[in-house]
Amino acid sequence: MASVAIPAFEATGVEAIPGIARTARGTFQTHKTKNLEWRRTQLRKLYWAMEDYRPQLLAALKKDLNKSAFESAFTEIDWVKNDCMFVLDNLDRFAKDEKLPVPWSFAMMKFRTRKEPMGTALIIGPYNFPVQLLLAPFVGAIAAGCTAVLKPSELTPACAMVVKEMVETRLDTSAFAVVNGAIPEVNALMEQKWDIVFFTGSAQVGTIITKKAAETLTPVVLELGGKNPAIVTKNVGDLAQAAKRLLWGKTLNAGQVCLSHNYVLIDKALVPAFIQELKNAYKQAFPNGAKASPDLGRIVNERHFLRLKAMLDNTNGKIVMGGEVDQSELFIEPTAVLVDSVHDSMMAEESFGPIFSIYPVNTLDEAINTTKLVHSTPLSLFAFGSKAENQRVLNEVTSGGATLNDSYFHGSVNTVPFGGVGDSGTGAYRGQASFDAFTHHRTVSETPRWAEKLIAVRYMPFDMAKLRQFKWLSEKKPNFDRNGKVVKGVGYWVSMVLGLGGKSAKGAFLRWVVVAAAYWLHMLRAGN
Ligand SMILES: NC(=O)c1ccc[n+]([C@@H]2O[C@H](COP(=O)([O-])OP(=O)(O)OC[C@H]3O[C@@H](n4cnc5c(N)ncnc54)[C@H](O)[C@@H]3O)[C@@H](O)[C@H]2O)c1
Ligand SMILES: CC1=C(/C=C/C(C)=C/C=C/C(C)=C/C=C/C=C(C)/C=C/C=C(C)/C=C/C=C(\C)C=O)C(C)(C)CCC1
C-alpha cells in the first residue's frame, strides 16, 4: 500500500467544547435538518467521503489495530457505505407519518405518529470498530434529522484523526463536528446539554455516562459488552463446522468483538473431539501459524494486551489450543482454555480478545443454569444443537441477540436491529432501528371542527345517559370470563360456522369454496 499521511493525534481543546455544542444546537434550532433533501445530501456526501478516504481509513485501521484491508473494507468502510445506501433507499418510508390504530369512534381525528428528530446528539465510540461503531449510529442521526457531535475512541488515534478530517471537510460543519480526546474531553462534553447520548463501550463507562446524563434527564442509548455463551450439545450435527464457525468469531478483529463468545458450554462427551476440530480449523485458517498470518489483527494497546495475558496467566484451566503471546507485537494467539469453574479468570471476565474458555457440562439443563451464573443478560448467545434444543436455549437464556448454529451472524448484517438487554445495553440501532433511535415518535391528532356535537359527551356537566350510549357504541365487549377463559357465546359460534373453523378470512373463504364445490359435485352426481 502506498504510504498515506495521517495527522498526529491531537485532542480538541476542552475550552472549545461548549462552542462546538452550541453551534450544533443552534443549527438544529434553524430547522434546516428537518428537510429530507438536506439529510439525503449529507448521507450522499458521507458515502462518497468514505470512498474517497478509503486509503487513509485503510492505513489508519492498519496502524491502530493491524486490521487487514479485507476486514477494514468488509466491516468498516463498506459497512458504513452500505448503511448510507440502505437509509437513502428507505428514508422516505422511515420518515413518513404512520397512521395509528384507534377505536372506530376516534377515526375522524387522524391519529398518527410524526417522526421528529430528537435534536442534538452526542455519539461516543469504542476502539474495536473505530469507524463502523462511530459512523453507523451517525448515519442514523443524520437520517433522523439530528445535528451531532462525534467522539471517537482515543485508543485508535489514527482513525480518530482521519474521521475528524473526513467529517469536517465533507459534511455540513454547522451541524456536525468531531471532538477528539479522552476522559477530560468526554467530561467536558457531558457538561453540555444533549437531546440524546449514544454510547458504545464498556459497562463501566456506560454507567458513568448514564449517571451524568440522568442529571439533565437526557435519554441514552447504551451499546455495551457481555460475557457471551455458546452452547454445544450432543445433537450439534457437524462438530467440525461448529468449531470452525466458533473459531471465526474469535479471529475477526482478533476477537475484539463485543458479540463474540466468552465461553463454550459443551457436552462432556464431545470435549476431546471439539478440541481436535478447533485445532483443525485453526490449521486451515493459519497454515503458517497465527502470528505469520497477514489476516489476523493485533490487540489495540499494551493495557488490553496485559489484561488478556492476565486472564491466561491467572487461569487454573488447561490451554488446549494456542497460548502464544508476544508483547512486542501486541500479539495474542487465538487460544482456548479448558476450565472447570465459573470463577476461573477465563469465565469471570469479559475476554474481548482472541481467547475463550471451554466448560464441559453433563446436560443441557446444566449448560442453561451455568449461563445464569456467569452473566444473566449477555449481549449475544449461540446455540449448536437440535432444532428443539436451540429453541429451548432461546426460550430459557436471554440475550441482546442470538445466532443458531453459528457465531455472531445476527450482528453481521447492517440492516437488522442490534442491541443489548439488561446490563449489556439499552436501545437498538442498525437498519430502521438506527433512524428510530434518534427519532422522537410524536403522537398527533387533529379534531375536526365539524365534529363538535359528536364528541360533546366529554364536556361538563356530565350526562350518564350519554356516557352509556357512547360506551354501547364504541366499547368492545370481552370474549373472556373472570378466570381468563374464552367464553364460547353466540358470536363465537357464528364466526366458527361462517369461518368453518378457519383463522383467516381468506382460509375460511377457500374452505367454503371447497364445501360448495363438493356440494355441487354431489348434486351433479345425484342428478345423474
Ligand atoms: N455493544 C456494542 O456494540 C459494543 C461494541 C464495541 C465495544 N463494546 C464494549 O466496549 C468495551 C471495549 O471498548 P472500549 O474499551 O473502547 O470502551 P470504553 O468504555 O473504555 O470507551 C468507550 C468510550 O468512552 C470513553 N471513556 C473511556 N473512559 C471514560 C471515562 N472514565 N469517562 C468518560 N468517558 C470515558 C472513551 O474515550 C471512548 O470513546 C467492551 O466492554 C465491549 O464489549 C460494545
Ligand atoms: C452473492 C452470491 C451468493 C451468496 C453469497 C453469500 C451468502 C455470502 C455470505 C457471506 C458471508 C458469510 C459474510 C460474512 C460477513 C461477516 C461480517 C461482515 C461480520 C461483521 C461483524 C461485525 C460488523 C461485528 C461487529 C461487532 C460489534 C458491533 C461489536 O463489537 C450465492 C452463493 C448464493 C450465489 C452467487 C452470488
Coordinates of C-alpha atoms and ligand atoms in Angstrom, one line a residue:
M1 CA 0.0 0.0 0.0
A2 CA 1.3 3.5 -0.9
S3 CA 2.1 5.4 2.2
V4 CA -0.7 7.8 3.3
A5 CA -0.2 10.8 5.6
I6 CA -2.2 10.6 8.8
P7 CA -2.2 13.7 11.0
A8 CA -0.7 13.1 14.5
F9 CA -3.4 12.8 17.2
E10 CA -4.5 16.0 18.7
A11 CA -7.1 16.3 21.4
T12 CA -9.7 19.0 20.9
G13 CA -9.2 21.8 23.5
V14 CA -11.8 21.4 26.3
E15 CA -12.4 25.2 26.2
A16 CA -13.7 24.8 22.6
I17 CA -16.3 22.2 23.5
P18 CA -19.1 24.4 24.8
G19 CA -18.9 26.4 21.5
I20 CA -18.9 23.2 19.4
A21 CA -22.0 22.0 21.2
R22 CA -23.7 25.4 20.9
T23 CA -23.1 25.5 17.1
A24 CA -24.7 22.1 16.7
R25 CA -27.7 23.0 18.9
G26 CA -28.1 26.4 17.1
T27 CA -28.2 24.7 13.7
F28 CA -30.8 22.3 14.9
Q29 CA -32.9 25.2 16.0
T30 CA -32.8 26.6 12.5
H31 CA -34.9 23.5 11.4
K32 CA -32.8 23.0 8.3
T33 CA -32.0 19.4 9.3
K34 CA -35.7 18.6 9.2
N35 CA -35.6 18.9 5.4
L36 CA -35.3 15.4 4.0
E37 CA -33.4 16.6 1.0
W38 CA -30.8 18.2 3.3
R39 CA -30.4 14.9 5.1
R40 CA -30.1 12.9 1.9
T41 CA -27.4 15.3 0.7
Q42 CA -25.4 14.8 3.9
L43 CA -25.8 11.0 3.6
R44 CA -24.6 11.1 -0.1
K45 CA -21.7 13.2 0.9
L46 CA -20.8 10.8 3.7
Y47 CA -21.0 7.9 1.2
W48 CA -18.5 9.5 -1.1
A49 CA -16.3 10.7 1.7
M50 CA -16.0 7.1 2.9
E51 CA -14.9 6.1 -0.7
D52 CA -12.5 9.0 -1.2
Y53 CA -10.9 8.5 2.2
R54 CA -10.6 4.7 1.7
P55 CA -6.7 4.9 1.5
Q56 CA -6.5 7.0 4.7
L57 CA -9.0 4.8 6.5
L58 CA -7.3 1.6 5.5
A59 CA -3.9 3.0 6.6
A60 CA -5.4 4.2 9.9
L61 CA -7.1 0.9 10.7
K62 CA -3.8 -0.9 9.9
K63 CA -1.9 1.4 12.1
D64 CA -4.3 1.3 15.1
L65 CA -5.3 -2.4 15.1
N66 CA -3.3 -4.0 12.3
K67 CA -6.6 -4.6 10.6
S68 CA -6.3 -6.3 7.2
A69 CA -7.6 -4.5 4.1
F70 CA -10.2 -7.3 3.7
E71 CA -11.6 -6.8 7.2
S72 CA -11.4 -3.0 7.0
A73 CA -13.4 -3.0 3.8
F74 CA -15.9 -5.6 4.9
T75 CA -16.6 -4.5 8.5
E76 CA -15.8 -0.8 8.5
I77 CA -15.6 1.2 5.2
D78 CA -18.1 -0.7 3.1
W79 CA -20.3 -1.3 6.1
V80 CA -20.9 2.5 6.5
K81 CA -21.3 3.0 2.8
N82 CA -23.9 0.2 2.7
D83 CA -25.6 1.9 5.7
C84 CA -25.8 5.2 3.8
M85 CA -27.3 3.4 0.8
F86 CA -29.8 1.5 2.8
V87 CA -31.0 4.6 4.6
L88 CA -31.1 6.6 1.4
D89 CA -33.3 3.9 -0.2
N90 CA -35.7 3.9 2.7
L91 CA -35.6 7.4 4.2
D92 CA -39.0 8.5 2.7
R93 CA -40.6 5.4 4.2
F94 CA -39.0 5.8 7.6
A95 CA -39.8 9.5 7.9
K96 CA -43.4 9.2 6.8
D97 CA -46.2 9.8 9.3
E98 CA -47.7 6.5 10.5
K99 CA -51.4 6.0 10.9
L100 CA -52.2 4.9 14.5
P101 CA -54.9 2.3 15.3
V102 CA -57.8 3.8 17.3
P103 CA -61.4 2.7 18.1
W104 CA -63.6 3.5 15.1
S105 CA -65.3 6.3 17.0
F106 CA -62.0 8.2 17.0
A107 CA -61.1 7.6 13.4
M108 CA -62.0 11.1 12.3
M109 CA -59.2 12.5 14.4
K110 CA -56.5 11.2 12.1
F111 CA -54.3 9.9 14.9
R112 CA -50.7 9.5 13.6
T113 CA -47.1 9.2 14.6
R114 CA -45.0 12.0 13.4
K115 CA -41.2 11.2 13.2
E116 CA -39.3 14.1 14.6
P117 CA -35.5 14.4 15.1
M118 CA -34.6 14.2 18.8
G119 CA -32.3 17.2 18.4
T120 CA -28.6 17.4 19.0
A121 CA -26.9 14.1 19.6
L122 CA -23.6 13.1 21.2
I123 CA -22.2 9.9 19.8
I124 CA -19.3 8.3 21.8
G125 CA -17.5 5.4 20.1
P126 CA -15.3 2.5 21.2
Y127 CA -11.9 1.3 19.8
N128 CA -12.6 -2.1 18.3
F129 CA -14.5 -1.0 15.1
P130 CA -13.5 2.7 15.3
V131 CA -15.1 3.6 12.0
Q132 CA -18.2 1.5 11.9
L133 CA -19.3 1.8 15.5
L134 CA -18.9 5.6 15.4
L135 CA -20.3 6.3 11.9
A136 CA -23.2 3.7 11.8
P137 CA -25.0 5.5 14.6
F138 CA -24.1 8.8 12.9
V139 CA -25.9 7.6 9.8
G140 CA -29.0 7.1 11.9
A141 CA -28.6 10.5 13.5
I142 CA -28.3 12.2 10.0
A143 CA -31.2 10.2 8.7
A144 CA -33.4 11.2 11.6
G145 CA -32.6 14.9 11.1
C146 CA -30.4 15.4 14.2
T147 CA -27.3 17.5 14.4
A148 CA -24.4 15.6 16.1
V149 CA -21.0 15.8 17.8
L150 CA -18.9 12.6 17.5
K151 CA -16.3 11.5 20.0
P152 CA -14.1 8.7 18.6
S153 CA -12.0 6.5 20.8
E154 CA -8.6 7.9 21.7
L155 CA -7.3 4.3 21.7
T156 CA -7.4 4.3 17.9
P157 CA -5.8 7.8 17.3
A158 CA -5.1 7.4 13.6
C159 CA -8.8 6.5 12.9
A160 CA -9.9 9.3 15.2
M161 CA -7.9 11.9 13.2
V162 CA -9.0 10.6 9.8
V163 CA -12.6 10.5 10.7
K164 CA -12.4 14.1 12.1
E165 CA -10.8 15.4 8.9
M166 CA -13.3 13.5 6.7
V167 CA -16.4 14.6 8.6
E168 CA -15.3 18.2 9.0
T169 CA -14.2 18.7 5.4
R170 CA -17.0 16.9 3.7
L171 CA -20.2 17.4 5.7
D172 CA -22.0 20.5 6.9
T173 CA -19.9 21.7 9.8
S174 CA -22.6 23.9 11.2
A175 CA -24.4 20.6 12.0
F176 CA -21.7 18.1 12.6
A177 CA -18.4 18.1 14.5
V178 CA -15.8 15.6 15.8
V179 CA -14.2 16.1 19.2
N180 CA -11.1 14.2 19.8
G181 CA -9.8 13.2 23.2
A182 CA -10.2 11.0 26.3
I183 CA -11.8 11.4 29.8
P184 CA -11.4 15.2 30.2
E185 CA -13.0 15.8 26.8
V186 CA -15.8 13.3 27.5
N187 CA -16.4 15.0 30.8
A188 CA -16.5 18.4 29.1
L189 CA -18.9 17.1 26.5
M190 CA -21.1 15.6 29.2
E191 CA -21.3 19.1 30.9
Q192 CA -23.2 20.2 27.8
K193 CA -26.9 19.6 27.3
W194 CA -27.7 16.9 24.6
D195 CA -31.0 15.6 23.4
I196 CA -29.6 12.1 23.2
V197 CA -26.3 10.4 24.1
F198 CA -25.5 7.4 22.1
F199 CA -22.7 5.5 23.8
T200 CA -20.8 2.3 22.7
G201 CA -18.3 0.9 25.1
S202 CA -17.8 -0.8 28.4
A203 CA -20.5 -1.2 31.1
Q204 CA -18.2 0.7 33.5
V205 CA -18.0 3.9 31.4
G206 CA -21.7 3.4 30.3
T207 CA -22.6 3.7 34.0
I208 CA -20.6 7.0 34.3
I209 CA -22.3 8.4 31.2
T210 CA -25.8 7.3 32.3
K211 CA -25.4 8.9 35.7
K212 CA -24.2 12.2 34.2
A213 CA -27.0 12.1 31.6
A214 CA -29.6 11.5 34.3
E215 CA -28.8 14.8 35.9
T216 CA -30.4 16.5 33.0
L217 CA -32.8 13.6 32.2
T218 CA -31.1 13.2 28.9
P219 CA -32.0 9.9 27.1
V220 CA -29.2 7.5 26.5
V221 CA -28.7 4.6 24.1
L222 CA -26.1 2.2 25.5
E223 CA -24.3 -0.5 23.4
L224 CA -22.2 -2.4 26.0
G225 CA -20.4 -5.7 26.3
G226 CA -21.2 -9.1 27.8
K227 CA -19.9 -12.5 28.7
N228 CA -21.5 -14.3 25.8
P229 CA -22.1 -18.1 26.0
A230 CA -22.0 -20.6 23.2
I231 CA -23.8 -23.9 23.9
V232 CA -22.8 -27.1 22.0
T233 CA -24.9 -30.2 22.6
K234 CA -24.6 -33.9 21.6
N235 CA -27.0 -33.1 18.7
V236 CA -24.7 -30.5 17.2
G237 CA -24.7 -32.4 13.9
D238 CA -21.5 -31.2 12.4
L239 CA -19.0 -30.7 15.2
A240 CA -16.2 -29.6 12.8
Q241 CA -18.4 -26.9 11.3
A242 CA -19.4 -25.7 14.8
A243 CA -15.7 -25.5 15.8
K244 CA -14.8 -23.6 12.6
R245 CA -17.6 -21.1 13.0
L246 CA -16.8 -20.5 16.6
L247 CA -13.1 -20.0 15.8
W248 CA -14.1 -17.4 13.2
G249 CA -15.9 -15.5 15.9
K250 CA -12.6 -15.2 17.8
T251 CA -10.4 -14.3 14.9
L252 CA -12.2 -11.5 13.2
N253 CA -10.6 -8.3 14.6
A254 CA -8.5 -10.6 16.8
G255 CA -11.7 -11.4 18.8
Q256 CA -12.1 -7.8 19.8
V257 CA -15.8 -8.1 19.1
C258 CA -18.4 -7.3 21.7
L259 CA -20.6 -10.0 20.3
S260 CA -18.1 -12.9 20.3
H261 CA -18.4 -15.8 22.7
N262 CA -16.6 -15.7 26.0
Y263 CA -17.1 -19.4 26.8
V264 CA -18.3 -22.6 25.2
L265 CA -20.5 -24.9 27.3
I266 CA -20.2 -28.3 25.7
D267 CA -21.4 -31.8 26.4
K268 CA -18.6 -33.6 28.3
A269 CA -18.5 -36.4 25.8
L270 CA -17.7 -34.1 22.9
V271 CA -14.8 -32.2 24.5
P272 CA -11.8 -34.2 23.0
A273 CA -13.3 -34.2 19.5
F274 CA -14.2 -30.5 19.8
I275 CA -10.7 -29.6 20.8
Q276 CA -9.4 -31.6 17.8
E277 CA -11.8 -29.8 15.5
L278 CA -10.8 -26.4 16.8
K279 CA -7.1 -27.3 16.1
N280 CA -8.1 -28.5 12.6
A281 CA -10.0 -25.2 11.9
Y282 CA -7.0 -23.2 13.3
K283 CA -4.6 -25.1 10.9
Q284 CA -6.9 -24.3 8.0
A285 CA -7.2 -20.6 8.9
F286 CA -3.5 -20.2 9.7
P287 CA -1.4 -22.8 7.8
N288 CA 1.8 -21.0 8.9
G289 CA 0.6 -20.2 12.4
A290 CA -1.5 -17.3 13.5
K291 CA 1.5 -14.9 14.1
A292 CA 2.6 -15.2 10.4
S293 CA -1.0 -14.6 9.1
P294 CA -1.5 -11.3 7.2
D295 CA -5.2 -11.5 8.2
L296 CA -5.1 -11.6 12.0
G297 CA -5.2 -8.2 13.7
R298 CA -3.4 -7.2 16.9
I299 CA -4.6 -6.1 20.4
V300 CA -5.2 -2.4 20.4
N301 CA -2.7 -1.5 23.1
E302 CA -0.4 -2.7 25.9
R303 CA -3.1 -2.2 28.6
H304 CA -5.5 -4.5 26.8
F305 CA -2.7 -6.9 25.9
L306 CA -1.8 -7.2 29.6
R307 CA -5.4 -7.6 30.6
L308 CA -5.8 -10.6 28.2
K309 CA -2.5 -12.0 29.2
A310 CA -3.5 -11.8 32.9
M311 CA -6.7 -13.8 32.1
L312 CA -4.4 -16.5 30.7
D313 CA -1.8 -16.2 33.5
N314 CA -4.5 -16.4 36.2
T315 CA -6.5 -19.4 34.9
N316 CA -6.5 -22.7 36.6
G317 CA -7.6 -24.3 33.4
K318 CA -5.5 -26.0 30.7
I319 CA -4.6 -24.3 27.4
V320 CA -5.8 -26.7 24.7
M321 CA -5.3 -24.6 21.6
G322 CA -2.9 -21.6 21.0
G323 CA -1.4 -19.9 24.1
E324 CA 1.4 -17.9 22.5
V325 CA 1.6 -14.2 23.4
D326 CA 4.2 -11.6 22.3
Q327 CA 4.1 -8.2 23.9
S328 CA 6.4 -6.6 21.4
E329 CA 3.8 -7.2 18.7
L330 CA 0.7 -7.0 20.9
F331 CA 0.1 -10.5 19.5
I332 CA -2.2 -12.9 21.3
E333 CA -2.7 -16.3 19.6
P334 CA -6.3 -17.5 19.2
T335 CA -6.5 -19.5 22.4
A336 CA -8.9 -22.0 24.0
V337 CA -8.7 -22.9 27.7
L338 CA -10.4 -25.9 29.2
V339 CA -11.8 -24.8 32.6
D340 CA -13.8 -26.4 35.4
S341 CA -15.1 -23.4 37.4
V342 CA -17.3 -20.4 36.6
H343 CA -15.0 -18.5 38.9
D344 CA -12.0 -19.1 36.7
S345 CA -10.5 -15.9 35.3
M346 CA -11.4 -17.1 31.8
M347 CA -15.1 -17.3 32.8
A348 CA -15.4 -14.4 35.2
E349 CA -14.0 -11.7 32.9
E350 CA -15.2 -10.4 29.5
S351 CA -12.5 -11.6 27.1
F352 CA -13.0 -9.1 24.3
G353 CA -10.0 -10.7 22.5
P354 CA -9.0 -13.9 20.8
I355 CA -9.2 -16.1 23.9
F356 CA -12.1 -18.2 25.2
S357 CA -12.9 -21.0 27.6
I358 CA -14.4 -24.4 27.1
Y359 CA -16.5 -25.5 30.1
P360 CA -17.7 -29.2 29.9
V361 CA -21.3 -29.9 31.1
N362 CA -23.3 -33.1 31.7
T363 CA -26.7 -31.9 30.4
L364 CA -28.4 -29.0 28.6
D365 CA -30.0 -28.1 32.0
E366 CA -26.6 -27.6 33.4
A367 CA -25.5 -25.5 30.5
I368 CA -28.5 -23.3 30.8
N369 CA -28.1 -22.9 34.5
T370 CA -24.4 -22.1 34.1
T371 CA -25.1 -19.2 31.7
K372 CA -27.2 -17.6 34.6
L373 CA -24.2 -17.9 36.9
V374 CA -21.8 -16.2 34.5
H375 CA -23.9 -13.4 33.1
S376 CA -27.7 -13.4 33.1
T377 CA -28.1 -10.7 30.3
P378 CA -25.3 -11.2 27.8
L379 CA -25.1 -9.3 24.5
S380 CA -25.3 -12.5 22.5
L381 CA -25.9 -16.2 22.6
F382 CA -25.0 -19.1 20.3
A383 CA -26.6 -22.5 20.3
F384 CA -25.4 -25.5 18.4
G385 CA -27.9 -28.3 19.0
S386 CA -31.0 -30.0 17.6
K387 CA -33.8 -27.6 16.5
A388 CA -35.7 -28.4 19.7
E389 CA -32.6 -27.8 21.9
N390 CA -31.9 -24.5 20.1
Q391 CA -35.5 -23.4 20.7
R392 CA -35.2 -24.3 24.4
V393 CA -31.9 -22.3 24.7
L394 CA -33.6 -19.3 23.0
N395 CA -36.6 -19.7 25.4
E396 CA -34.6 -20.1 28.6
V397 CA -31.5 -17.9 28.2
T398 CA -32.0 -14.2 27.5
S399 CA -29.5 -12.1 25.4
G400 CA -29.4 -9.0 23.3
G401 CA -29.4 -11.1 20.1
A402 CA -28.7 -14.7 19.2
T403 CA -27.4 -16.9 16.4
L404 CA -28.3 -20.5 16.0
N405 CA -25.6 -22.8 14.5
D406 CA -23.0 -20.1 14.1
S407 CA -21.1 -17.3 15.7
Y408 CA -22.5 -13.7 15.7
F409 CA -24.3 -13.7 12.4
H410 CA -27.2 -11.8 13.9
G411 CA -24.7 -8.9 14.3
S412 CA -23.0 -9.3 10.9
V413 CA -25.7 -7.7 8.7
N414 CA -26.1 -4.0 8.7
T415 CA -29.8 -3.8 8.0
V416 CA -31.1 -5.7 11.1
P417 CA -31.5 -4.2 14.6
F418 CA -28.7 -4.7 17.0
G419 CA -28.6 -4.1 20.7
G420 CA -28.2 -5.5 24.2
V421 CA -30.6 -6.3 27.0
G422 CA -30.3 -5.6 30.7
D423 CA -26.7 -4.6 31.5
S424 CA -25.5 -5.4 28.0
G425 CA -27.3 -2.4 26.6
T426 CA -30.4 -0.3 26.2
G427 CA -31.9 0.5 22.9
A428 CA -31.0 -0.7 19.4
Y429 CA -29.8 0.6 16.1
R430 CA -28.9 -0.5 12.5
G431 CA -31.4 -0.7 9.7
Q432 CA -34.6 1.2 10.5
A433 CA -33.7 1.0 14.2
S434 CA -30.9 3.5 13.6
F435 CA -33.4 6.0 12.3
D436 CA -35.8 5.2 15.2
A437 CA -33.0 5.5 17.8
F438 CA -32.6 9.2 17.0
T439 CA -36.3 9.9 16.4
H440 CA -39.0 11.1 18.7
H441 CA -42.2 9.3 17.9
R442 CA -44.6 12.1 18.4
T443 CA -48.3 11.3 18.5
V444 CA -50.5 13.8 16.7
S445 CA -54.3 14.0 16.5
E446 CA -56.5 16.5 14.7
T447 CA -60.0 17.2 15.9
P448 CA -62.3 18.2 13.1
R449 CA -64.2 21.4 13.8
W450 CA -67.4 19.9 12.4
A451 CA -67.3 17.0 15.0
E452 CA -68.1 19.2 18.0
K453 CA -71.6 17.7 18.6
L454 CA -70.4 14.1 18.1
I455 CA -67.8 14.4 20.8
A456 CA -69.7 16.6 23.3
V457 CA -70.1 13.7 25.7
R458 CA -66.7 14.7 27.3
Y459 CA -68.0 18.2 28.5
M460 CA -69.3 19.0 31.9
P461 CA -72.0 18.9 33.1
F462 CA -71.6 15.1 32.6
D463 CA -74.6 13.1 31.5
M464 CA -74.5 9.4 32.4
A465 CA -77.1 8.5 29.7
K466 CA -74.8 9.9 27.0
L467 CA -71.9 8.0 28.5
R468 CA -73.9 4.8 28.4
Q469 CA -74.8 5.5 24.8
F470 CA -71.2 6.2 23.9
K471 CA -69.9 3.0 25.6
W472 CA -72.5 0.9 23.9
L473 CA -71.4 2.3 20.5
S474 CA -67.7 2.2 21.0
E475 CA -66.6 -0.3 23.6
K476 CA -65.6 -3.8 22.5
K477 CA -67.2 -6.5 24.6
P478 CA -64.9 -9.1 26.2
N479 CA -65.0 -12.7 24.9
F480 CA -63.5 -14.0 28.2
D481 CA -64.7 -14.5 31.7
R482 CA -63.2 -13.5 35.1
N483 CA -61.0 -16.7 35.1
G484 CA -59.4 -15.7 31.8
K485 CA -61.3 -18.4 29.9
V486 CA -62.6 -17.6 26.4
V487 CA -66.4 -17.7 26.5
K488 CA -67.9 -19.5 23.5
G489 CA -71.0 -17.3 23.2
V490 CA -73.2 -16.7 20.2
G491 CA -70.6 -14.6 18.4
Y492 CA -68.0 -17.3 18.7
W493 CA -70.3 -20.0 17.2
V494 CA -71.4 -17.6 14.4
S495 CA -67.8 -16.8 13.4
M496 CA -66.9 -20.6 13.8
V497 CA -69.7 -21.6 11.4
L498 CA -69.1 -18.7 9.0
G499 CA -65.3 -19.2 9.1
L500 CA -65.6 -23.0 9.1
G501 CA -63.1 -23.0 11.9
G502 CA -60.6 -21.1 9.8
K503 CA -58.4 -18.5 11.4
S504 CA -58.1 -16.1 8.5
A505 CA -61.0 -14.8 6.4
K506 CA -59.1 -16.0 3.2
G507 CA -58.7 -19.5 4.6
A508 CA -62.3 -19.6 5.6
F509 CA -63.4 -18.4 2.2
L510 CA -61.3 -21.1 0.4
R511 CA -62.7 -23.8 2.7
W512 CA -66.3 -22.6 1.9
V513 CA -65.4 -22.7 -1.9
V514 CA -64.3 -26.4 -1.4
V515 CA -67.5 -27.2 0.5
A516 CA -69.6 -25.5 -2.2
A517 CA -67.7 -27.4 -4.9
A518 CA -68.2 -30.7 -3.1
Y519 CA -71.9 -30.0 -2.7
W520 CA -72.2 -29.0 -6.3
L521 CA -70.4 -32.3 -7.4
H522 CA -72.7 -34.2 -5.1
M523 CA -75.8 -32.6 -6.6
L524 CA -74.5 -33.2 -10.1
R525 CA -74.0 -37.0 -9.3
A526 CA -77.3 -37.2 -7.6
G527 CA -78.9 -35.6 -10.8
N528 CA -77.3 -38.4 -12.9
Ligands
LIG1 N1 -22.4 -3.4 22.2 C1 -21.6 -2.9 21.3 O1 -22.0 -2.5 20.2 C2 -20.1 -2.8 21.7 C3 -19.3 -2.5 20.6 C4 -17.9 -2.4 20.9 C5 -17.4 -2.5 22.2 N2 -18.3 -2.8 23.2 C6 -17.8 -2.9 24.6 O2 -16.9 -1.9 24.8 C7 -15.8 -2.3 25.6 C8 -14.5 -2.0 24.9 O3 -14.5 -0.8 24.3 P1 -13.7 0.4 24.8 O4 -12.5 0.0 25.7 O5 -13.4 1.4 23.7 O6 -14.7 1.0 25.9 P2 -14.6 2.2 26.9 O7 -15.9 2.2 27.7 O8 -13.3 2.2 27.6 O9 -14.5 3.5 26.0 C9 -15.6 4.0 25.2 C10 -15.5 5.5 25.1 O10 -15.7 6.0 26.4 C11 -14.6 7.0 26.6 N3 -14.2 6.8 28.0 C12 -13.4 5.9 28.5 N4 -13.2 6.0 29.8 C13 -14.0 7.0 30.2 C14 -14.4 7.7 31.4 N5 -13.8 7.2 32.6 N6 -15.2 8.7 31.4 C15 -15.8 9.1 30.3 N7 -15.5 8.6 29.1 C16 -14.7 7.6 29.0 C17 -13.5 6.7 25.6 O11 -12.9 7.8 25.3 C18 -14.3 6.0 24.5 O12 -14.6 7.0 23.5 C19 -16.1 -3.8 25.8 O13 -16.7 -3.9 27.1 C20 -17.0 -4.1 24.7 O14 -17.8 -5.3 25.0 C21 -19.6 -2.9 23.0
LIG2 C1 -23.5 -13.4 -3.5 C2 -23.9 -14.7 -4.1 C3 -24.2 -15.8 -3.3 C4 -24.3 -15.7 -1.8 C5 -23.2 -15.4 -1.0 C6 -23.2 -15.4 0.4 C7 -24.4 -16.0 1.1 C8 -22.2 -14.9 1.1 C9 -22.1 -14.9 2.5 C10 -21.1 -14.1 3.1 C11 -20.8 -14.0 4.5 C12 -21.0 -15.3 5.3 C13 -20.3 -12.9 5.0 C14 -20.0 -12.7 6.4 C15 -19.8 -11.5 6.8 C16 -19.5 -11.2 8.2 C17 -19.3 -9.9 8.6 C18 -19.4 -8.8 7.7 C19 -19.1 -9.7 10.0 C20 -19.2 -8.5 10.6 C21 -19.0 -8.3 12.0 C22 -19.2 -7.1 12.6 C23 -19.5 -5.9 11.9 C24 -19.0 -7.1 14.0 C25 -19.5 -6.1 14.8 C26 -19.1 -6.0 16.2 C27 -19.7 -5.2 17.1 C28 -20.9 -4.4 16.8 C29 -19.2 -5.2 18.5 O1 -18.0 -5.1 18.8 C30 -24.6 -17.1 -3.8 C31 -23.6 -18.1 -3.5 C32 -25.9 -17.5 -3.2 C33 -24.8 -17.1 -5.3 C34 -23.8 -16.2 -6.1 C35 -23.8 -14.8 -5.5

